[in-house]
Coordinates of C-alpha atoms in Angstrom, one line a residue:
Chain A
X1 CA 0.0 0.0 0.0
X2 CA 1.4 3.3 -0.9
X3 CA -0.7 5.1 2.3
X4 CA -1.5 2.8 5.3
X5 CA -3.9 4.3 8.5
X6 CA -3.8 1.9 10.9
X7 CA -6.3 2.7 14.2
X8 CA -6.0 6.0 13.7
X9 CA -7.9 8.4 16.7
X10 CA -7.9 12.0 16.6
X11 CA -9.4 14.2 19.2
X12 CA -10.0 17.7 19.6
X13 CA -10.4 19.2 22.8
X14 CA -11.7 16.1 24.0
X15 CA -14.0 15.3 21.5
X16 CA -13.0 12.3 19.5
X17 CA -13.2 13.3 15.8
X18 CA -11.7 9.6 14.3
X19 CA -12.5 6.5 16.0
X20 CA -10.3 3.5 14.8
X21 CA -9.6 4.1 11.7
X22 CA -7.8 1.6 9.3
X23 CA -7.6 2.5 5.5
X24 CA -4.8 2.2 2.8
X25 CA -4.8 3.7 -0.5
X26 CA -2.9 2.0 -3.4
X27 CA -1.0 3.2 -5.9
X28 CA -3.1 4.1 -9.0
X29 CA -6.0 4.2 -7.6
X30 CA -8.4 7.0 -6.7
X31 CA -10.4 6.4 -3.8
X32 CA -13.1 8.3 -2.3
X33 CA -14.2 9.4 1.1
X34 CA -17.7 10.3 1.4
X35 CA -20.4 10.5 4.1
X36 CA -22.4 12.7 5.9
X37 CA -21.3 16.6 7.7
X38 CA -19.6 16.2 9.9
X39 CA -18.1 12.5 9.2
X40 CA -14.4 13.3 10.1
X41 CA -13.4 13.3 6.1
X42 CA -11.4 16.6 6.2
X43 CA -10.2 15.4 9.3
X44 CA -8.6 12.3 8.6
X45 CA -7.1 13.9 5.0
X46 CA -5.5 16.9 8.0
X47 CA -4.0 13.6 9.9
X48 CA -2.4 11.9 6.8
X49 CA -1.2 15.1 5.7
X50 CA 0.4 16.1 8.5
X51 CA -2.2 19.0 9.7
X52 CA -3.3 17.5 12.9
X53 CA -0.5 17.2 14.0
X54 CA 0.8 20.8 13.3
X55 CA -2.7 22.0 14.9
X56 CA -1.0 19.7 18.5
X57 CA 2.0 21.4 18.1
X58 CA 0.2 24.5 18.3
X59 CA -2.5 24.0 21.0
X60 CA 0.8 22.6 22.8
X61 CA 2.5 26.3 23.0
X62 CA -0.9 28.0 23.2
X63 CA -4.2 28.5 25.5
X64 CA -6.2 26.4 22.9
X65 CA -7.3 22.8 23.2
X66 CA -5.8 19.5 23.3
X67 CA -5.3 17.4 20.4
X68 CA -4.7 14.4 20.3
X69 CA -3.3 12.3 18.1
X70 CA -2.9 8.4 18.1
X71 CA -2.4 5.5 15.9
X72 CA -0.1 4.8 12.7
X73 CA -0.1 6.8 9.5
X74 CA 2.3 5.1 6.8
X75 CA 3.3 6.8 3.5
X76 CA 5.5 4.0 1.6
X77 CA 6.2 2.3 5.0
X78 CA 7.3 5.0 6.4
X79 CA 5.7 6.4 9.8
X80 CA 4.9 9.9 9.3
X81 CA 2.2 10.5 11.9
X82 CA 4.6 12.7 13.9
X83 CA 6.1 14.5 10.7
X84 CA 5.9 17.9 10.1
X85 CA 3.2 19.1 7.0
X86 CA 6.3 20.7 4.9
X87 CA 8.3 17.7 5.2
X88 CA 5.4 15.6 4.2
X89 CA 5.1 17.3 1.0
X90 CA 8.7 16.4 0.2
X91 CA 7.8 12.6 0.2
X92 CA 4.8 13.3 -2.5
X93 CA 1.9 13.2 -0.2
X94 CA 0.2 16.4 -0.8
X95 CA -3.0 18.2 0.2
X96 CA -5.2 20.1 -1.5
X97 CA -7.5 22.0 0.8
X98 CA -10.9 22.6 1.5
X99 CA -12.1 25.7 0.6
X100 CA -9.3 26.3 -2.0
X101 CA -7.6 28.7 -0.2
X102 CA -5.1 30.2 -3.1
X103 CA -3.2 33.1 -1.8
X104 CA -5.7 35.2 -2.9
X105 CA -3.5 38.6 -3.1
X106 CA -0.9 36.8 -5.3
X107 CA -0.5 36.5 -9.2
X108 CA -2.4 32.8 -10.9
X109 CA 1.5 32.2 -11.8
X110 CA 3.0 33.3 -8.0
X111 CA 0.2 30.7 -7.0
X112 CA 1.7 28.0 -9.3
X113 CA 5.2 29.2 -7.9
X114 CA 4.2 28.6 -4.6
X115 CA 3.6 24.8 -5.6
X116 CA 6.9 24.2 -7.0
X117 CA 8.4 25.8 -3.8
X118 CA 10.1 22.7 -2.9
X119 CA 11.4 22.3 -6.6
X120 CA 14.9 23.8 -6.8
X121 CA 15.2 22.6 -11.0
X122 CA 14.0 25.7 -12.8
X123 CA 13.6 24.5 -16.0
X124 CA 11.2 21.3 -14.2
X125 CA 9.1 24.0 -12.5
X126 CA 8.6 25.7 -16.0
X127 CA 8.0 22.5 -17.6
X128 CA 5.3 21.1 -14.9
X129 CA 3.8 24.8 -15.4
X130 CA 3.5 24.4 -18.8
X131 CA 1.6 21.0 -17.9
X132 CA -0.6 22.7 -15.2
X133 CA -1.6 25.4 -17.9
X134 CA -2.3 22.2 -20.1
X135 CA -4.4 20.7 -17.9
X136 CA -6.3 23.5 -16.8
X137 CA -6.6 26.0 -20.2
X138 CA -8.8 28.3 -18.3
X139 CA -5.2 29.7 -16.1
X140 CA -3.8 29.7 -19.4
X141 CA -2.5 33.5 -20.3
X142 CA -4.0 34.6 -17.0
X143 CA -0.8 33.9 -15.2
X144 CA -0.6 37.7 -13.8
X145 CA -4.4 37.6 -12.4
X146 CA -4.8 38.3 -9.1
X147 CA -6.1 34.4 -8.2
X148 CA -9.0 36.7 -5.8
X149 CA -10.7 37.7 -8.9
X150 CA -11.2 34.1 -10.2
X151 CA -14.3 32.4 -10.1
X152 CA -15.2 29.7 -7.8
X153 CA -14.4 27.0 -10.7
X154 CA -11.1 28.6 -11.4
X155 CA -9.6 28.9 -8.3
X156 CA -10.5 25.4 -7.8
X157 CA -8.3 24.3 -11.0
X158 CA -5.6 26.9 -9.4
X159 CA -5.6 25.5 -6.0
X160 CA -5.7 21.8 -7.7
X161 CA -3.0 22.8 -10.2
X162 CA -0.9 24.3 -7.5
X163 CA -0.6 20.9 -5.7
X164 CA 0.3 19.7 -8.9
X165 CA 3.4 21.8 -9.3
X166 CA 4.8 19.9 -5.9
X167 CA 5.0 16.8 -7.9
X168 CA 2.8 14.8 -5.6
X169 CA 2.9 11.1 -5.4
X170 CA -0.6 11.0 -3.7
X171 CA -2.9 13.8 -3.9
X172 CA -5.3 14.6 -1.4
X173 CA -8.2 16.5 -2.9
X174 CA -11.3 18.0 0.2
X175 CA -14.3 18.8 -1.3
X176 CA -13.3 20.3 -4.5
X177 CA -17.0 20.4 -5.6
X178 CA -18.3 23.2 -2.5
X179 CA -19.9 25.9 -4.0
X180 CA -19.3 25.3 -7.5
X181 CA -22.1 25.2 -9.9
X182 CA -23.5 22.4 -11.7
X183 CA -21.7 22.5 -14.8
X184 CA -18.6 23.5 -12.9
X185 CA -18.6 20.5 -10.9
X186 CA -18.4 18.1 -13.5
X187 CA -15.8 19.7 -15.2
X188 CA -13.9 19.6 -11.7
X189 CA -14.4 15.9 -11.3
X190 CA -13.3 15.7 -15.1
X191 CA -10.4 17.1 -14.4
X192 CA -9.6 15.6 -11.0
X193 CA -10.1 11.7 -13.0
X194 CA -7.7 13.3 -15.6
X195 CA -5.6 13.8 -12.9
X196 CA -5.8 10.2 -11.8
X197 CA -5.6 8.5 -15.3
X198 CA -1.7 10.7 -15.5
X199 CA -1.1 7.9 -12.8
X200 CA -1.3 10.3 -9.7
X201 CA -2.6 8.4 -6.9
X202 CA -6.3 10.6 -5.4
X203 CA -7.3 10.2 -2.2
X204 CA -10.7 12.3 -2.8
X205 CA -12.8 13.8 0.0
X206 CA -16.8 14.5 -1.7
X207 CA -20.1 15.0 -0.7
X208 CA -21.6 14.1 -4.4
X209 CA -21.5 10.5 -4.1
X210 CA -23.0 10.3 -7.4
X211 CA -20.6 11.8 -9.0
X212 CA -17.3 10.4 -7.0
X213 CA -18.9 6.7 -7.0
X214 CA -18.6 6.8 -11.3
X215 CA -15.2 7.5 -11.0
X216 CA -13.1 6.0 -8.2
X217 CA -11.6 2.5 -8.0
X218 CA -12.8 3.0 -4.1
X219 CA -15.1 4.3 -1.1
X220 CA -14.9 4.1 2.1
X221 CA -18.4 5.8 4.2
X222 CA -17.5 7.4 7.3
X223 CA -20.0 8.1 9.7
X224 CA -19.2 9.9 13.3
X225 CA -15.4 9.6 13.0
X226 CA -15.9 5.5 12.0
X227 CA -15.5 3.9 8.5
X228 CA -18.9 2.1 8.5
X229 CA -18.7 0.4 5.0
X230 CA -16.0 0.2 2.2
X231 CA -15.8 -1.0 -1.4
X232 CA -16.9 0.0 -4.8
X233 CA -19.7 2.3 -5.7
X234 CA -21.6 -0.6 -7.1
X235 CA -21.5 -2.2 -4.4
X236 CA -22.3 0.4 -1.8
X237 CA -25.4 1.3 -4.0
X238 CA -26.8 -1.9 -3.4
X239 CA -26.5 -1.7 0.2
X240 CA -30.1 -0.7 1.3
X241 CA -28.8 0.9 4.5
X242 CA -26.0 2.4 3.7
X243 CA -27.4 4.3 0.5
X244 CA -30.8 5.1 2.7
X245 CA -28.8 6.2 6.0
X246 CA -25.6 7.6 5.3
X247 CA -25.5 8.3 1.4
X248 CA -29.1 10.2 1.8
X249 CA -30.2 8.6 -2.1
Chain B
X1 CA 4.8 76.4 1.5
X2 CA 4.0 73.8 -0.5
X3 CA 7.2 72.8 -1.7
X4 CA 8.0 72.8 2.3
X5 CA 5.1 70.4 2.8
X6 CA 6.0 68.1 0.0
X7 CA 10.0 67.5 1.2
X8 CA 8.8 67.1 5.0
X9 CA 6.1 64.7 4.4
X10 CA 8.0 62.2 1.8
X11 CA 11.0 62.5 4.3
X12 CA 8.6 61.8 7.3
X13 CA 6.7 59.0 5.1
X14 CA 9.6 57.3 4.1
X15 CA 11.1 56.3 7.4
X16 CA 7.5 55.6 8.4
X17 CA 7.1 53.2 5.6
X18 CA 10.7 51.9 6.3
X19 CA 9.5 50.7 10.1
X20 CA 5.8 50.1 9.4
X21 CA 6.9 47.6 6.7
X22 CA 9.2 45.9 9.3
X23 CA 6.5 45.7 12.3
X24 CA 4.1 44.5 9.4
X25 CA 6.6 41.9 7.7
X26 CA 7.1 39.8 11.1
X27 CA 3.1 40.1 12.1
X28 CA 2.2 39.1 8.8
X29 CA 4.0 36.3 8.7
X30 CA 4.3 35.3 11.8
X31 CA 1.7 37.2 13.6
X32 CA 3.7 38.7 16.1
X33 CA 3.2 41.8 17.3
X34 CA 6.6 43.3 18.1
X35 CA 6.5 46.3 20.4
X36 CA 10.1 46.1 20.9
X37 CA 10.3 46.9 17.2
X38 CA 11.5 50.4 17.4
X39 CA 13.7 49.7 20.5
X40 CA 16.2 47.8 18.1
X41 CA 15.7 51.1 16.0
X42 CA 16.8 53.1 18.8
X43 CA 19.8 50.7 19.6
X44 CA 21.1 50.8 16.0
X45 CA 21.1 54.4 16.8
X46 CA 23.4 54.4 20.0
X47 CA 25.7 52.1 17.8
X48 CA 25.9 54.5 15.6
X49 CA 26.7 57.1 18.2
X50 CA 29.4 54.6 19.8
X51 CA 31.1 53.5 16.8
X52 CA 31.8 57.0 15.6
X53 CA 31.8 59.7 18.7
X54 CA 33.7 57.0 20.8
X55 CA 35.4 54.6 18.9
X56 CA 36.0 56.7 15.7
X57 CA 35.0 54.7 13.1
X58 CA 33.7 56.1 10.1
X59 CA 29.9 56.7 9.2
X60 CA 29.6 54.0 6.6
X61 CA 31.5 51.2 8.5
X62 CA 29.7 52.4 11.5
X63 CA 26.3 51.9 9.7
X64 CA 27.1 48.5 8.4
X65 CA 27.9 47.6 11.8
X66 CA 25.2 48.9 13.8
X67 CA 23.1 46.9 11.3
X68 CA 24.9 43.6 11.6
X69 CA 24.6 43.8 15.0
X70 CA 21.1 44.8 16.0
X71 CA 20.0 42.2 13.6
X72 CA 22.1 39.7 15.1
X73 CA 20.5 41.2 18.3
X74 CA 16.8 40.6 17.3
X75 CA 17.5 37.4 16.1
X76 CA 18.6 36.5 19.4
X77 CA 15.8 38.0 21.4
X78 CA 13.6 36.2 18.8
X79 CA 14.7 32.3 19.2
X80 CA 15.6 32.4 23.0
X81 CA 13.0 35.0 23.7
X82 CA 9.4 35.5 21.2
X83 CA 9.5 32.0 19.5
X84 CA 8.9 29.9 22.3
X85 CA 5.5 32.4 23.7
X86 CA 4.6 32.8 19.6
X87 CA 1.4 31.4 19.6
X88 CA 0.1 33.3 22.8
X89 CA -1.0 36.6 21.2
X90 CA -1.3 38.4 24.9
X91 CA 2.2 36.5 25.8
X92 CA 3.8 38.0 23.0
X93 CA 2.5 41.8 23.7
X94 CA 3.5 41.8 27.0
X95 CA 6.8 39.9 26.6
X96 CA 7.9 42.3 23.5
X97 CA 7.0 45.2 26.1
X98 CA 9.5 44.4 28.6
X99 CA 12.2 43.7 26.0
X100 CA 11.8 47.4 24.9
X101 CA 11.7 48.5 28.3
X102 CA 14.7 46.2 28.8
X103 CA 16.7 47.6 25.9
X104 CA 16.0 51.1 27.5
X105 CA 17.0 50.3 30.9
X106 CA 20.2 49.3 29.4
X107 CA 21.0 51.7 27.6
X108 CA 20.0 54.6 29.9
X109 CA 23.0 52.6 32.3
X110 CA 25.4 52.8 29.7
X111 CA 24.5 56.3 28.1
X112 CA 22.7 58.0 30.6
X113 CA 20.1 59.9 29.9
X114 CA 21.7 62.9 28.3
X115 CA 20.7 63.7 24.6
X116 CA 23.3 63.2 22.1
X117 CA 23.5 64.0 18.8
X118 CA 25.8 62.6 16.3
X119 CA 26.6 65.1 13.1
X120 CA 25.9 64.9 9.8
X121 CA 27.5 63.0 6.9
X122 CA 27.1 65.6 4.4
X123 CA 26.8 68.8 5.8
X124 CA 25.5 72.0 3.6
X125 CA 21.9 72.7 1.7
X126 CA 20.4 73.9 -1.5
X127 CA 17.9 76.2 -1.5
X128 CA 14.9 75.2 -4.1
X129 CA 12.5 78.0 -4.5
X130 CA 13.0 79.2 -1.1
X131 CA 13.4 75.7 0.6
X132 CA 16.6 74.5 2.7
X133 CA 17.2 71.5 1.7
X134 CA 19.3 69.6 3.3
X135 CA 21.9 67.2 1.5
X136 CA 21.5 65.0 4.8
X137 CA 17.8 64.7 4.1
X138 CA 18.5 63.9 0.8
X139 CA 20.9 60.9 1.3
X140 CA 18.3 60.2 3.6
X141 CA 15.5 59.5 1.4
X142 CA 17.9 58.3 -1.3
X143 CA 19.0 55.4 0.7
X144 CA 15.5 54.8 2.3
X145 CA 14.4 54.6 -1.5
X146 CA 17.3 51.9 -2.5
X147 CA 16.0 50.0 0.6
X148 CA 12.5 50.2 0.2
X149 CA 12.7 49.1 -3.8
X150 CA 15.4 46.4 -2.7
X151 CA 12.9 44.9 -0.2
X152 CA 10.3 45.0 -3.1
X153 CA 12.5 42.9 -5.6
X154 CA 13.3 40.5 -3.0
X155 CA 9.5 39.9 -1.9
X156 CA 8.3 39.7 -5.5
X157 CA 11.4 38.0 -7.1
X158 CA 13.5 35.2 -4.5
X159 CA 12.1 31.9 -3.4
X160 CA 12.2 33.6 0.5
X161 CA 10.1 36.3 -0.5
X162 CA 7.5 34.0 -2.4
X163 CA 7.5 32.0 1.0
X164 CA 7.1 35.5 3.2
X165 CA 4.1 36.4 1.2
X166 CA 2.5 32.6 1.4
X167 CA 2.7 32.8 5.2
X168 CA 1.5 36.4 5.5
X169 CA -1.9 35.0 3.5
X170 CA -2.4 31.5 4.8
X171 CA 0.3 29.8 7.6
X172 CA -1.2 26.7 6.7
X173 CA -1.4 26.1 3.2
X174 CA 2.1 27.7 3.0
X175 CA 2.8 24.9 5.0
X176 CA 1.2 22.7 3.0
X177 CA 3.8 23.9 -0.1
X178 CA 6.7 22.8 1.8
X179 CA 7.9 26.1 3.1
X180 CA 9.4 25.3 6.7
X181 CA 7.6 28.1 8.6
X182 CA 10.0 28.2 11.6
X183 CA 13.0 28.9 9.4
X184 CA 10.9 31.3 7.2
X185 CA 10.0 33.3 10.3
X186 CA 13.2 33.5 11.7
X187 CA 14.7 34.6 8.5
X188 CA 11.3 37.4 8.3
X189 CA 12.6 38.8 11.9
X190 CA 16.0 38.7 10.8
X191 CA 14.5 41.5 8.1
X192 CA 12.0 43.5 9.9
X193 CA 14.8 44.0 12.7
X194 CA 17.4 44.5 9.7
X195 CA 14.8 47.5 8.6
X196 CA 14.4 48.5 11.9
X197 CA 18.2 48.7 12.2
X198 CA 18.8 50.7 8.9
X199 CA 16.3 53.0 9.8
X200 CA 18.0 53.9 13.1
X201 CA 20.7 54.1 11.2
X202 CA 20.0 56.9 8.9
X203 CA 17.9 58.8 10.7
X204 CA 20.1 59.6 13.6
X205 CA 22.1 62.7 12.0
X206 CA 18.0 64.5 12.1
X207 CA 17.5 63.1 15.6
X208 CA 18.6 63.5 19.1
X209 CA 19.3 60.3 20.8
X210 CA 17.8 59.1 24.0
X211 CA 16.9 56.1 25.6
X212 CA 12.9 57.2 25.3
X213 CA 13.4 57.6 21.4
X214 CA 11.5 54.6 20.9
X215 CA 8.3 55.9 21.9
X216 CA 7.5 58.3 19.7
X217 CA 8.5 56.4 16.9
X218 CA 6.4 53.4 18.1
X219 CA 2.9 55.2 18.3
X220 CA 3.7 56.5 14.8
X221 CA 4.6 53.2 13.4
X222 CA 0.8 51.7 15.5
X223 CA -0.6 54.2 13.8
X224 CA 0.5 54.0 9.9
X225 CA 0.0 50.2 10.6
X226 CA -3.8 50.7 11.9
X227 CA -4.3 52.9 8.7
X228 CA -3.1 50.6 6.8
X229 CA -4.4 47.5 8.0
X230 CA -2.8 45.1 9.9
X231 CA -0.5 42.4 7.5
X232 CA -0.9 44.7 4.6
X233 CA 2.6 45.4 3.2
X234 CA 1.1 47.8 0.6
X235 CA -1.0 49.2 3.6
X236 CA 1.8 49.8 5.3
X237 CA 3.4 52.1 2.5
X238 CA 0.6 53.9 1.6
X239 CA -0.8 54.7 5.3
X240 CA 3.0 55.5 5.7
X241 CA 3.0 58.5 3.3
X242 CA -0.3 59.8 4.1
X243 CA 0.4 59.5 8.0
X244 CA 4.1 62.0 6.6
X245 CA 1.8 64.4 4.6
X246 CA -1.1 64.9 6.7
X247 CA 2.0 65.4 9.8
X248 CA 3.0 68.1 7.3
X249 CA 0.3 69.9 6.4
X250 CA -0.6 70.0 10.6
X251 CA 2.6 71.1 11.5
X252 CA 2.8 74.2 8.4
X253 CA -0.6 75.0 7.6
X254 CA -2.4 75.3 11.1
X255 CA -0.6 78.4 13.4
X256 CA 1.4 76.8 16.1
X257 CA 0.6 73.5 14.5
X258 CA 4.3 72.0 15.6
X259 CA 2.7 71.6 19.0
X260 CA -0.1 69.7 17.3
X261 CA 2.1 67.1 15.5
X262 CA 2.3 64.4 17.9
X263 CA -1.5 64.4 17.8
X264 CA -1.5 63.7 14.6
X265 CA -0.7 60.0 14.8
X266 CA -3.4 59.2 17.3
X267 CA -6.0 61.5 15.9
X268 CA -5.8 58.9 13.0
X269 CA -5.4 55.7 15.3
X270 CA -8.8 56.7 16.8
X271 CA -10.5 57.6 14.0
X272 CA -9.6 54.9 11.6
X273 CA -10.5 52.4 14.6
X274 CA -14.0 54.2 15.0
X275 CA -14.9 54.7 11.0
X276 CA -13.1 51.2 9.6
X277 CA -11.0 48.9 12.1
X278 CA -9.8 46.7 9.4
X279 CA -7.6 49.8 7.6
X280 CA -7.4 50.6 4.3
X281 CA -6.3 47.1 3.0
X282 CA -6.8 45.0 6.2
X283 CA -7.0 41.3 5.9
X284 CA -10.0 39.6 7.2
X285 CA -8.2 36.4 9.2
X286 CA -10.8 34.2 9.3
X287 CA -10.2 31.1 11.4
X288 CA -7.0 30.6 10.0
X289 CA -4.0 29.5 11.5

């Protein structure tokens, strides 16, 4: 398995947010976490990337809350639950936040720059730009665009294209469909499984299960911090409970 | 009268801008709200003073030295003293408070109390149009200029300054690039005390020195910051040279209106904090971290 979670708990000022998780991700695959508000998705994509455990180091030197983090998170065998977020991007495990969240003051290309930050080759980082604006033809010759006039669609494909430029092994994508139109999700997910079929590995956080189902090799269903059911959208579908209870169809 | 306005107030603005961008560099990036930032100012004055009423060493030499070592100085004060209380915002006020108060004390052993002055590197004027100008307050602004475009290039043009303005927008997903936030920080206070540094270091030959210099300094600096909302680099500029001018027109256009120019700083504070707390380009931080 190229990512391993092994009984994974996470709490937050007491409250537990993961309860025993186990999950692996292989490589080549793109697998989907989806469930209700609330679930722990965003959560347990902040633990394998390394943001829960920055948010401990924090409430450590500070008045804020406890967190609390506990359990094994393997990236290519090796343990990174207690490494920090920047060093995690040098392995290839990369996050693509919720929200988007570009730097919003800076240029579409300073954005892309900001990606390839680890990437000391120059003539790679122009090169993987020159992919990025492939991929995403809507950034194309909008380089020196303030990324906080984009629309919602666009800064998605910036902030998806950004964690491009750091060459990721396994991208972690949270809820890149959030306030996009209709039309604009699709193309979003049609970009993420173009993504996927340039052999990244996804790890993909969604609401629209109808969507994410079509297109990943996997799903897990979390429900109150716990995986409740795993396996393909096919077979979730059929699962009476599941689709009623926790996939709302 | 006008042309008397316009040479005060881009003098005045400039060395605002040159200790507003410092305070805002290390609170944007690693928001830290450095009261002591003007004490270092005031340090890399006394060096100055030292170096070249005591120990005879040229103004240039004297300059690179005084900056060397107050930066050296912050950084000191910053990874034995700040770092470890960073993320406790009240922790960090108070504890930057005493360090100013700290560098004072010391300095008022070592130099007494006495105002000093140190002379001029050029000495002489022009007159344009009926306007002393002084070659001193040309070098002045000449080398706040170089500095000011200098810190520009290197923001907008190295890999460190693409990393300064990541964390100034979003700690977090800077941190999700790669850039290693401690080290960035630490080289950020290594700047803003560097600007602080210079700016002592220029301005002394227009100043007396004292171990209360800070002060004044300080509320100006609060002040151009609050205009220009807090974090905002550009904010800082701008609200710089509008904080210079408006000093300015006080101090030549009202009668008596010298008296008045301290006011002037606060007068803005209050009002910008009643009409628009965020400044003129303010950042909203919303739960971010």
């Amino acid at each position: 398995m190229l990512l391993d979670v092994e009984h994974l708990n996470v709490f937050y000022d007491k409250a537990m947010l993961l309860n025993d998780i186990n999950m692996g991700v292989d490589t080549g695959e793109l697998v989907s976490l989806v469930g209700p508000n609330g679930a722990g998705k965003s959560t347990l994509l902040r633990a394998v990337t390394g943001l829960v455990a920055r948010d401990r180091e924090i409430s450590k030197r500070s008045t804020g809350g406890d967190v609390v983090l506990q359990g094994l998170i393997r990236f290519e065998n090796i343990q990174i639950q207690n490494i920090h977020a920047h060093e995690i991007v040098k392995m290839g495990l990369v996050h693509c936040p919720e929200r988007r969240r570009p730097f919003r003051e800076m240029t579409v290309r300073d954005n892309l720059l900001a990606g390839a930050y680890l990437i000391k080759d120059r003539d790679k980082t122009m090169s993987n730009l020159a992919k990025v604006y492939d991929l995403f033809p809507v950034l194309k010759g909008r380089g020196s665009q303030i990324s906080g006039t984009l629309s919602g669609g666009e800064q998605q494909m910036l902030a998806i294209g950004r964690a491009l430029m750091t060459e990721p092994r396994l991208l972690c994508i949270d809820e890149p469909s959030t306030g996009l139109a209709p039309i604009l999700r699709a193309e979003v997910f049609e970009k993420i499984s173009e993504v996927s079929r340039l052999g990244i590995t996804v790890l993909l956080v969604e609401q629209e299960v109808g969507a994410v189902f079509a297109m990943s090799s996997r799903n897990y269903v979390l429900s109150s911090g716990r995986i409740i059911a795993e396996g393909t959208g096919e077979k979730l579908l059929k699962d009476e409970v599941i689709r009623k209870t926790y996939l709302g169809l | 009268m006008l042309l008397d306005i316009i040479v005060s107030g881009l003098i005045s603005g400039s060395m605002f801008a040159l200790l507003a961008i410092g305070f805002s560099l290390i609170f944007g990036v690693a928001r830290i709200v450095n009261i002591a930032h003007t004490a270092f100012y005031m340090i890399a004055a006394y060096c100055i003073f030292f170096f070249t009423q005591r120990m005879g060493v040229g103004p240039i030499p004297a300059m690179f030295m005084a900056i060397i070592i107050v930066t050296f100085l912050g950084l000191i004060a910053y990874r034995f003293f700040i770092e470890p209380i960073r993320e406790h915002e009240a922790a960090v006020l108070i504890g930057t408070i005493a360090l100013a108060i700290a560098m004072q004390e010391v300095m008022l052993l070592f130099f007494t109390g006495d105002f000093l002055s140190v002379p001029s590197l050029l000495e002489g004027f022009f007159s344009l149009m009926g306007v002393k100008i002084f070659f001193q307050q040309l070098l002045t602004f000449g080398a706040v200029l170089t500095i000011l475009i200098a810190l520009w290039l290197m923001l907008m043009k190295t890999r460190l300054g693409l990393a300064v303005r990541c964390m100034a927008e979003d700690r977090e997903v800077a941190n999700l690039m790669g850039i290693n936030e401690r080290r960035v920080a630490m080289a950020t206070m290594g700047i803003s005390v560097g600007l602080a540094a210079f700016t002592g270091a220029v301005v002394v030959p227009l100043t007396i020195l004292n171990p209360f210099m800070w002060m004044e300094p300080l509320i100006i600096m609060m002040a151009v910051v609050v205009l220009g909302g807090l974090g905002s680099l550009k904010g800082s500029f701008i609200g710089a040279y509008i904080l210079g001018f408006t000093e300015a027109l006080v101090v030549f256009l009202i009668p008596k209106g010298a008296f008045l120019k301290g006011s002037v700083a606060l007068s803005i504070m209050i009002l910008v904090l009643i009409i628009r707390p965020e400044g003129l380009f303010g950042i909203a931080f919303e739960e971010e971290r």
